[in-house]
Amino acid sequence: MIRMKKKNYLSIKWEKALCQGESVENFYPKSNVAPTIYPKLKLICGNCPIKEDCFSWSLHHEEYGFWAGVPERTRWELRKKYNVTLETLSIVIPRTKFHEFTSRKDL
């Protein structure tokens, strides 16, 4: 079951994510490449032990990219359907708690 409610994101075990070691660019593909890479990403995310937490995080905080096997357009539709607001972080999460996939210089 996919969690629609927010949770304590500091407790997510990002280091257990199966996408570790994958190129970040794969998860933020250009629109003309996206459909061709989705099957590979869905395989990676499909067996991931933190998929629910990743989805919850992305639903509430990530406007772009492919998270938890779900492309951005699908998340947009879910936000609209369930009246979920995209939020900015109100806390500072230490980079050591984040998986390298979410560690971007612009954070």
PDB file of C-alpha atoms in Angstrom, residues 12 14 28 42 45 50 55 59 62-63 68 82 97 100 106:
ATOM      1  CA  ILE A  12      13.970   6.979   5.896  1.00  0.00           C
ATOM      2  CA  TRP A  14      17.915   6.185   1.946  1.00  0.00           C
ATOM      3  CA  TYR A  28      15.467  13.132 -14.464  1.00  0.00           C
ATOM      4  CA  LYS A  42      10.354   0.635 -12.785  1.00  0.00           C
ATOM      5  CA  CYS A  45      12.052   0.820  -7.989  1.00  0.00           C
ATOM      6  CA  ILE A  50      12.051   1.911   0.692  1.00  0.00           C
ATOM      7  CA  PHE A  55       6.881   7.695  -2.901  1.00  0.00           C
ATOM      8  CA  LEU A  59       4.488  13.126  -3.491  1.00  0.00           C
ATOM      9  CA  GLU A  62       9.458  16.447  -5.546  1.00  0.00           C
ATOM     10  CA  GLU A  63       7.923  18.200  -8.510  1.00  0.00           C
ATOM     11  CA  ALA A  68       9.473   5.168  -6.438  1.00  0.00           C
ATOM     12  CA  TYR A  82      -6.136  13.707  -3.428  1.00  0.00           C
ATOM     13  CA  LYS A  97      20.715  11.088   5.983  1.00  0.00           C
ATOM     14  CA  GLU A 100      23.223  10.383  -2.974  1.00  0.00           C
ATOM     15  CA  ASP A 106      20.795  23.187  -5.299  1.00  0.00           C
TER      16      ASP A 106
END
